[in-house]
Amino acid sequence: AVIRYDIKNYIDYLDYHINRYRGSTCSYEREYFDLIRGGFLKYIMQMKIGSMQGAAIAYHNTQRIFGFEYVKLDDMEKRVFGSKEFSDIIFSSSLSILERILDFIIEDQRPNLT
């Protein structure tokens, strides 16, 4: 995740390695924390759309894979939203907003379609 937060200086992070289980840097714990902040929301939406129970996560840099972990959808929902129920509300609300946006776009383009 280090490169993702500082793209302009990516060269400085090419040698980044995960070398311990716990800790604030170079650890699985830190990578998992970054996933909660940045990746899990996207994964949750994808898994709900695809009716998936979880996802295999790869811990890696640009050159090497350090490990894999299967994370259940329920665990992701608890970490990001606090509960499955709140996750379901957010998912439904997001789909409703998307539907309204797409309806607006289609309606706006309708005169051009004929």
PDB file of C-alpha atoms in Angstrom:
ATOM      1  CA  ALA A   1       0.000   0.000   0.000  1.00  0.00           C
ATOM      2  CA  VAL A   2       2.970   2.310   0.452  1.00  0.00           C
ATOM      3  CA  ILE A   3       3.350   3.025  -3.271  1.00  0.00           C
ATOM      4  CA  ARG A   4      -0.369   3.739  -3.631  1.00  0.00           C
ATOM      5  CA  TYR A   5      -0.104   6.654  -1.189  1.00  0.00           C
ATOM      6  CA  ASP A   6       2.984   8.235  -2.799  1.00  0.00           C
ATOM      7  CA  ILE A   7       2.911   7.471  -6.539  1.00  0.00           C
ATOM      8  CA  LYS A   8       5.271  10.309  -7.491  1.00  0.00           C
ATOM      9  CA  ASN A   9       8.070   8.742  -5.441  1.00  0.00           C
ATOM     10  CA  TYR A  10       7.356   5.092  -6.269  1.00  0.00           C
ATOM     11  CA  ILE A  11      11.061   4.345  -6.852  1.00  0.00           C
ATOM     12  CA  ASP A  12      11.688   4.863  -3.132  1.00  0.00           C
ATOM     13  CA  TYR A  13       9.345   1.977  -2.291  1.00  0.00           C
ATOM     14  CA  LEU A  14      10.303  -0.720  -4.793  1.00  0.00           C
ATOM     15  CA  ASP A  15      12.262  -2.572  -2.115  1.00  0.00           C
ATOM     16  CA  TYR A  16       9.332  -2.555   0.364  1.00  0.00           C
ATOM     17  CA  HIS A  17       8.904  -5.962   2.021  1.00  0.00           C
ATOM     18  CA  ILE A  18       6.553  -7.374   4.609  1.00  0.00           C
ATOM     19  CA  ASN A  19       8.894  -8.921   7.140  1.00  0.00           C
ATOM     20  CA  ARG A  20       6.848  -9.341  10.320  1.00  0.00           C
ATOM     21  CA  TYR A  21       3.355 -10.214  11.455  1.00  0.00           C
ATOM     22  CA  ARG A  22       2.661  -7.181  13.683  1.00  0.00           C
ATOM     23  CA  GLY A  23       3.850  -3.603  13.697  1.00  0.00           C
ATOM     24  CA  SER A  24       3.204  -0.157  12.283  1.00  0.00           C
ATOM     25  CA  THR A  25       5.383  -0.664   9.185  1.00  0.00           C
ATOM     26  CA  CYS A  26       6.403  -3.564   6.940  1.00  0.00           C
ATOM     27  CA  SER A  27       3.874  -5.914   8.568  1.00  0.00           C
ATOM     28  CA  TYR A  28       0.786  -7.919   7.702  1.00  0.00           C
ATOM     29  CA  GLU A  29      -1.017  -5.970  10.417  1.00  0.00           C
ATOM     30  CA  ARG A  30      -0.257  -2.663   8.660  1.00  0.00           C
ATOM     31  CA  GLU A  31      -1.276  -4.027   5.251  1.00  0.00           C
ATOM     32  CA  TYR A  32      -4.559  -5.329   6.688  1.00  0.00           C
ATOM     33  CA  PHE A  33      -5.206  -1.932   8.281  1.00  0.00           C
ATOM     34  CA  ASP A  34      -4.583  -0.239   4.915  1.00  0.00           C
ATOM     35  CA  LEU A  35      -6.975  -2.702   3.250  1.00  0.00           C
ATOM     36  CA  ILE A  36      -9.694  -1.770   5.731  1.00  0.00           C
ATOM     37  CA  ARG A  37      -9.163   1.916   4.963  1.00  0.00           C
ATOM     38  CA  GLY A  38      -8.834   1.615   1.207  1.00  0.00           C
ATOM     39  CA  GLY A  39      -9.771  -1.690  -0.344  1.00  0.00           C
ATOM     40  CA  PHE A  40     -12.473  -3.396   1.663  1.00  0.00           C
ATOM     41  CA  LEU A  41     -15.252  -0.985   0.663  1.00  0.00           C
ATOM     42  CA  LYS A  42     -14.668  -1.792  -3.006  1.00  0.00           C
ATOM     43  CA  TYR A  43     -14.356  -5.520  -2.290  1.00  0.00           C
ATOM     44  CA  ILE A  44     -17.571  -5.519  -0.233  1.00  0.00           C
ATOM     45  CA  MET A  45     -19.535  -3.966  -3.092  1.00  0.00           C
ATOM     46  CA  GLN A  46     -18.053  -6.410  -5.616  1.00  0.00           C
ATOM     47  CA  MET A  47     -18.778  -9.408  -3.394  1.00  0.00           C
ATOM     48  CA  LYS A  48     -22.368  -8.349  -2.768  1.00  0.00           C
ATOM     49  CA  ILE A  49     -22.966  -7.873  -6.507  1.00  0.00           C
ATOM     50  CA  GLY A  50     -21.415 -11.263  -7.243  1.00  0.00           C
ATOM     51  CA  SER A  51     -23.061 -13.051  -4.286  1.00  0.00           C
ATOM     52  CA  MET A  52     -19.629 -14.055  -2.983  1.00  0.00           C
ATOM     53  CA  GLN A  53     -18.889 -15.168   0.587  1.00  0.00           C
ATOM     54  CA  GLY A  54     -15.350 -13.755   0.727  1.00  0.00           C
ATOM     55  CA  ALA A  55     -12.204 -12.986  -1.213  1.00  0.00           C
ATOM     56  CA  ALA A  56      -8.619 -14.201  -1.437  1.00  0.00           C
ATOM     57  CA  ILE A  57      -6.297 -11.300  -0.676  1.00  0.00           C
ATOM     58  CA  ALA A  58      -2.678 -11.264  -1.866  1.00  0.00           C
ATOM     59  CA  TYR A  59      -0.093  -9.345   0.138  1.00  0.00           C
ATOM     60  CA  HIS A  60       2.522  -8.159  -2.354  1.00  0.00           C
ATOM     61  CA  ASN A  61       4.795  -5.453  -3.649  1.00  0.00           C
ATOM     62  CA  THR A  62       5.517  -4.834  -7.338  1.00  0.00           C
ATOM     63  CA  GLN A  63       7.934  -7.769  -7.526  1.00  0.00           C
ATOM     64  CA  ARG A  64       7.005 -10.378  -4.932  1.00  0.00           C
ATOM     65  CA  ILE A  65       4.013 -12.015  -3.248  1.00  0.00           C
ATOM     66  CA  PHE A  66       4.411 -12.371   0.528  1.00  0.00           C
ATOM     67  CA  GLY A  67       1.274 -14.322   1.306  1.00  0.00           C
ATOM     68  CA  PHE A  68      -2.427 -14.878   0.831  1.00  0.00           C
ATOM     69  CA  GLU A  69      -5.403 -14.665   3.142  1.00  0.00           C
ATOM     70  CA  TYR A  70      -9.063 -15.538   2.644  1.00  0.00           C
ATOM     71  CA  VAL A  71     -11.221 -12.828   4.213  1.00  0.00           C
ATOM     72  CA  LYS A  72     -14.931 -13.497   4.715  1.00  0.00           C
ATOM     73  CA  LEU A  73     -17.453 -10.884   3.614  1.00  0.00           C
ATOM     74  CA  ASP A  74     -18.885 -10.808   7.158  1.00  0.00           C
ATOM     75  CA  ASP A  75     -15.454  -9.895   8.556  1.00  0.00           C
ATOM     76  CA  MET A  76     -14.995  -7.105   6.019  1.00  0.00           C
ATOM     77  CA  GLU A  77     -18.456  -5.714   6.776  1.00  0.00           C
ATOM     78  CA  LYS A  78     -17.727  -5.677  10.519  1.00  0.00           C
ATOM     79  CA  ARG A  79     -14.407  -3.875   9.986  1.00  0.00           C
ATOM     80  CA  VAL A  80     -15.770  -1.219   7.605  1.00  0.00           C
ATOM     81  CA  PHE A  81     -19.381  -0.703   8.734  1.00  0.00           C
ATOM     82  CA  GLY A  82     -19.583  -2.270  12.172  1.00  0.00           C
ATOM     83  CA  SER A  83     -22.291  -4.744  11.170  1.00  0.00           C
ATOM     84  CA  LYS A  84     -23.810  -6.638   8.254  1.00  0.00           C
ATOM     85  CA  GLU A  85     -27.083  -4.756   8.712  1.00  0.00           C
ATOM     86  CA  PHE A  86     -25.462  -1.346   8.254  1.00  0.00           C
ATOM     87  CA  SER A  87     -23.495  -2.708   5.296  1.00  0.00           C
ATOM     88  CA  ASP A  88     -26.756  -3.825   3.664  1.00  0.00           C
ATOM     89  CA  ILE A  89     -28.261  -0.353   4.178  1.00  0.00           C
ATOM     90  CA  ILE A  90     -25.224   1.328   2.593  1.00  0.00           C
ATOM     91  CA  PHE A  91     -25.251  -1.123  -0.322  1.00  0.00           C
ATOM     92  CA  SER A  92     -28.966  -0.586  -1.006  1.00  0.00           C
ATOM     93  CA  SER A  93     -28.582   3.186  -0.734  1.00  0.00           C
ATOM     94  CA  SER A  94     -25.608   3.145  -3.104  1.00  0.00           C
ATOM     95  CA  LEU A  95     -27.553   1.140  -5.669  1.00  0.00           C
ATOM     96  CA  SER A  96     -30.507   3.527  -5.378  1.00  0.00           C
ATOM     97  CA  ILE A  97     -28.253   6.520  -5.977  1.00  0.00           C
ATOM     98  CA  LEU A  98     -26.604   4.806  -8.943  1.00  0.00           C
ATOM     99  CA  GLU A  99     -30.004   3.918 -10.391  1.00  0.00           C
ATOM    100  CA  ARG A 100     -31.158   7.552 -10.122  1.00  0.00           C
ATOM    101  CA  ILE A 101     -27.980   8.786 -11.797  1.00  0.00           C
ATOM    102  CA  LEU A 102     -28.301   6.296 -14.647  1.00  0.00           C
ATOM    103  CA  ASP A 103     -31.995   7.126 -15.110  1.00  0.00           C
ATOM    104  CA  PHE A 104     -31.087  10.813 -15.313  1.00  0.00           C
ATOM    105  CA  ILE A 105     -28.378  10.128 -17.911  1.00  0.00           C
ATOM    106  CA  ILE A 106     -30.710   7.994 -20.020  1.00  0.00           C
ATOM    107  CA  GLU A 107     -33.503  10.573 -19.819  1.00  0.00           C
ATOM    108  CA  ASP A 108     -31.061  13.362 -20.675  1.00  0.00           C
ATOM    109  CA  GLN A 109     -29.840  11.475 -23.754  1.00  0.00           C
ATOM    110  CA  ARG A 110     -33.248  10.265 -24.944  1.00  0.00           C
ATOM    111  CA  PRO A 111     -33.779  13.112 -27.482  1.00  0.00           C
ATOM    112  CA  ASN A 112     -30.405  12.266 -29.029  1.00  0.00           C
ATOM    113  CA  LEU A 113     -31.301   8.595 -29.394  1.00  0.00           C
ATOM    114  CA  THR A 114     -34.176   9.176 -31.840  1.00  0.00           C
TER     115      THR A 114
END
